[in-house]
Tab-separated table of C-alpha atoms in Angstrom:
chain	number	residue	atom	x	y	z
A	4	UNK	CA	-29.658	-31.794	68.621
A	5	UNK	CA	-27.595	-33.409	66.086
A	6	UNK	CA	-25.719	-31.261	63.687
A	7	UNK	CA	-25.590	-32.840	60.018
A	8	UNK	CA	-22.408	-31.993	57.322
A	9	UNK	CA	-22.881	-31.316	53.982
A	10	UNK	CA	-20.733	-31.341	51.516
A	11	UNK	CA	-21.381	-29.506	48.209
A	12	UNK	CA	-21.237	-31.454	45.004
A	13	UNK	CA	-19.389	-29.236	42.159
A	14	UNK	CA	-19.827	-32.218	39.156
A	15	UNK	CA	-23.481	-30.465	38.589
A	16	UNK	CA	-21.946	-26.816	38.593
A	17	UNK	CA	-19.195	-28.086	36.570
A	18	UNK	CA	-20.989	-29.581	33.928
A	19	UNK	CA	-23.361	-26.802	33.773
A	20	UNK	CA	-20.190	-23.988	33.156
A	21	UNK	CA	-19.088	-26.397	30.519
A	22	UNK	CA	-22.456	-26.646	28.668
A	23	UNK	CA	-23.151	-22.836	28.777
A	24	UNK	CA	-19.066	-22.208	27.633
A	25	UNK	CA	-20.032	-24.632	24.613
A	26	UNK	CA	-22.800	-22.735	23.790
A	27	UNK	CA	-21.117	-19.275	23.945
A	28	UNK	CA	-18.566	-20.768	21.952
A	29	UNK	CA	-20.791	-22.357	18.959
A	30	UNK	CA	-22.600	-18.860	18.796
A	31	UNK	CA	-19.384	-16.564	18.916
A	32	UNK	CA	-19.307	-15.075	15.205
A	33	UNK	CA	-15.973	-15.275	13.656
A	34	UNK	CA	-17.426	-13.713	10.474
A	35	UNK	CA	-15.808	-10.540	10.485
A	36	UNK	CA	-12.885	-9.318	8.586
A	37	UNK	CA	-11.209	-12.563	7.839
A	38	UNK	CA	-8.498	-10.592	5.612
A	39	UNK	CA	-7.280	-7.307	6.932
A	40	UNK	CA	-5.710	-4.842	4.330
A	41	UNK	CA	-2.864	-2.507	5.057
A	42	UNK	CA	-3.005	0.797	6.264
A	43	UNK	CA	-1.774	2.121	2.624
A	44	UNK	CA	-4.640	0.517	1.550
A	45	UNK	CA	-7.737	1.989	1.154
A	46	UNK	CA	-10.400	-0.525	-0.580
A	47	UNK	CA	-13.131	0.475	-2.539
A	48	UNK	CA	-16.800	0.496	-1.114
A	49	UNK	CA	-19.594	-1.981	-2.706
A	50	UNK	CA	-23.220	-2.401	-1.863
A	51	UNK	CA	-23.312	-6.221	-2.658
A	52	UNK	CA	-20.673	-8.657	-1.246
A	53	UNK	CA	-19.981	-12.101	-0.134
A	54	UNK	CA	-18.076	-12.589	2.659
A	55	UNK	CA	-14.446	-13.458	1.993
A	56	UNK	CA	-12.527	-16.859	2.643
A	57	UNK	CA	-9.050	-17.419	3.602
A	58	UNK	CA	-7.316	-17.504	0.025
A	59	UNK	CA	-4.098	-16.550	-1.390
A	60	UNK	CA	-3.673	-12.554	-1.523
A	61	UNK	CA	-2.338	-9.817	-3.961
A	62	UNK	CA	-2.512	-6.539	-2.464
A	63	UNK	CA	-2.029	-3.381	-4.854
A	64	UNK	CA	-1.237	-0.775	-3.187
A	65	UNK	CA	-0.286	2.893	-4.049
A	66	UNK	CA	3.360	2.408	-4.568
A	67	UNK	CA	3.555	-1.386	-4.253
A	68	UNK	CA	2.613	-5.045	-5.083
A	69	UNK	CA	2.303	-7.417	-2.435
A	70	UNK	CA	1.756	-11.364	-2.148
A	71	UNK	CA	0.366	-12.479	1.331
A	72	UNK	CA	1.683	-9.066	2.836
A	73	UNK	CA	4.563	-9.886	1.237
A	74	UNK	CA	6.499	-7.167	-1.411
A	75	UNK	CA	7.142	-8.851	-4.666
A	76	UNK	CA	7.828	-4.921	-6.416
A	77	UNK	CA	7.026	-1.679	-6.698
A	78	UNK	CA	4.596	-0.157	-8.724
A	79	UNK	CA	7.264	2.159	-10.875
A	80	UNK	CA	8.630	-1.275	-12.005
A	81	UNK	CA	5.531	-2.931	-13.934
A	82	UNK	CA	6.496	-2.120	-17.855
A	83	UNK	CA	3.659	-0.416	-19.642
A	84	UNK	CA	4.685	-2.003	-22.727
A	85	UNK	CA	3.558	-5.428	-21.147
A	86	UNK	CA	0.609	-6.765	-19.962
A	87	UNK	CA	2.548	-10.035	-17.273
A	88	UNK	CA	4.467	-8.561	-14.831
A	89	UNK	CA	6.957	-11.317	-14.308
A	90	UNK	CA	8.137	-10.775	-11.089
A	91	UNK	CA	4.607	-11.126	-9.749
A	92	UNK	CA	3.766	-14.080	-11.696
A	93	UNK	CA	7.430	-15.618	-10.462
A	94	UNK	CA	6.103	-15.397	-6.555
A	95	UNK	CA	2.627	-16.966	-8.015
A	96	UNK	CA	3.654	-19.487	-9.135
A	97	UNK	CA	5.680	-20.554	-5.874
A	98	UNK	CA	2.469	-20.601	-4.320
A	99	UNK	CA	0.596	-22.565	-7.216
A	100	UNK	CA	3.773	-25.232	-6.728
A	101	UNK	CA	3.323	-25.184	-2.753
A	102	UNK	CA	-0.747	-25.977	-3.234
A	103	UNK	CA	-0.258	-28.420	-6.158
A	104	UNK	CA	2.498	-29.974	-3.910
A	105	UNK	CA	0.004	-30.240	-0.797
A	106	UNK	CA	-3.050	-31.470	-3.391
A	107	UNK	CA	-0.720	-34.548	-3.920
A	108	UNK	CA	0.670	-35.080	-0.248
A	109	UNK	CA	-2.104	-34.257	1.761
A	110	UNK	CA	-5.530	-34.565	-0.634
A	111	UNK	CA	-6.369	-30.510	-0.223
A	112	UNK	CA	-7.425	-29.416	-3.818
A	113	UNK	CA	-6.105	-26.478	-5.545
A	114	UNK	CA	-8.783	-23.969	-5.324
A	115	UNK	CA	-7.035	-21.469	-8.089
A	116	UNK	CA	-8.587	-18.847	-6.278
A	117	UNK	CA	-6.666	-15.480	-5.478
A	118	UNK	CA	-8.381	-12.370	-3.295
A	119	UNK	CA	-7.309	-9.289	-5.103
A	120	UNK	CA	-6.877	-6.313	-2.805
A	121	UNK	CA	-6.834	-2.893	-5.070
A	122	UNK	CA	-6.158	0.434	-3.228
A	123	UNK	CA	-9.679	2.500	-4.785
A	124	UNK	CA	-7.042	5.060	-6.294
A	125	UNK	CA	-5.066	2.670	-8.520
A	126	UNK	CA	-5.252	2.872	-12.075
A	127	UNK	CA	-7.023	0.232	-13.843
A	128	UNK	CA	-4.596	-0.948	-16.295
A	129	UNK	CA	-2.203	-1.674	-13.597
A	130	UNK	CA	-5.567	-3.604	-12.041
A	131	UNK	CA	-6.119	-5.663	-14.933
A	132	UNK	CA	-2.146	-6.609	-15.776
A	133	UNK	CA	-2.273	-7.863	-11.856
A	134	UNK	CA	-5.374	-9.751	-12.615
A	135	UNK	CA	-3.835	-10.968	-16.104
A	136	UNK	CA	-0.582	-11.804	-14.088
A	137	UNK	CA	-2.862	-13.967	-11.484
A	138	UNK	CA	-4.779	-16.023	-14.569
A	139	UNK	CA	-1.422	-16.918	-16.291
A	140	UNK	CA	-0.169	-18.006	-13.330
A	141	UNK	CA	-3.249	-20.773	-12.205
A	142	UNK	CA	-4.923	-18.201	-10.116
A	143	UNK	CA	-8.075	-17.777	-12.650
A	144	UNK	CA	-10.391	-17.641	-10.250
A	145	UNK	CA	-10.156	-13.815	-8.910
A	146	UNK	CA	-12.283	-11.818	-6.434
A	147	UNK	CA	-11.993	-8.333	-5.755
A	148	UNK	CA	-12.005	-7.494	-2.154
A	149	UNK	CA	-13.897	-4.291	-1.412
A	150	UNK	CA	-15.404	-2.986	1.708
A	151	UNK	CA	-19.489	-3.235	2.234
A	152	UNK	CA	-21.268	0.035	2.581
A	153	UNK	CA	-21.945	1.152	6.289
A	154	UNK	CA	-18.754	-0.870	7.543
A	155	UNK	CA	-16.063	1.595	7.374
């Protein structure tokens, strides 16, 4: 009796891993919270909602204004005699330079668009001179980020 070797041929396996890994990749959803607010913010609830993109940030929250997680002030020092707040529309318009700068380098248009994160407990004329602040400042196309009902 003759005893026969075989080998095992792992180019099938291996191909097979790699096709199911694809797969499991390409299905993985990576639409959950794409922007993550602060823990001393706490953003109101909607029923509707789109899903937010990666955009330029202004986070209000309950003592302070930030830019991209960022402080630019506190809330004490907006004027209520004044509806820009020109320390906030200062760090703006560093970002409107940076994306007008890449728009001419690189070809990526200038979206204009700003995600504005408001703490629910804010009051709203310090809401609407940070939105005011945002359309003087190129960002005139705002969203309000707020939290869908039945995902906190």
């Amino acid at each position: 009796m003759s005893k026969e070797q075989g080998t095992l041929n792992l180019n099938s396996m291996m191909d097979m891993m790699t096709i199911i890994l694809l797969f499991l990749l390409k299905t993985f959803s990576t639409s959950g919270a794409i922007v993550t607010p602060s823990q001393e913010l706490h953003l109101p609830t909607s029923v509707i909602g789109t899903k937010p993109s990666k955009q330029l940030t202004v986070s209000i929250a309950k003592n302070k204004i930030l830019v991209n997680d960022k402080k630019v002030l506190d809330n004490d020092e907006v004027r209520a005699d004044m509806m820009l707040i020109p320390r906030l529309a200062e760090e703006l318009q560093k970002y409107a330079e940076k994306e007008k700068e890449l728009e001419r380098e690189v070809g990526k248009e200038f979206s204009h668009e700003v995600i504005i994160e408001g703490d629910k407990e804010i009051p709203y004329d310090l809401l609407l001179k940070v939105m005011f602040t945002c359309s003087k400042s190129e960002f005139y196309k705002m969203r309000l980020l707020t939290i869908k009902k039945g995902e906190s």
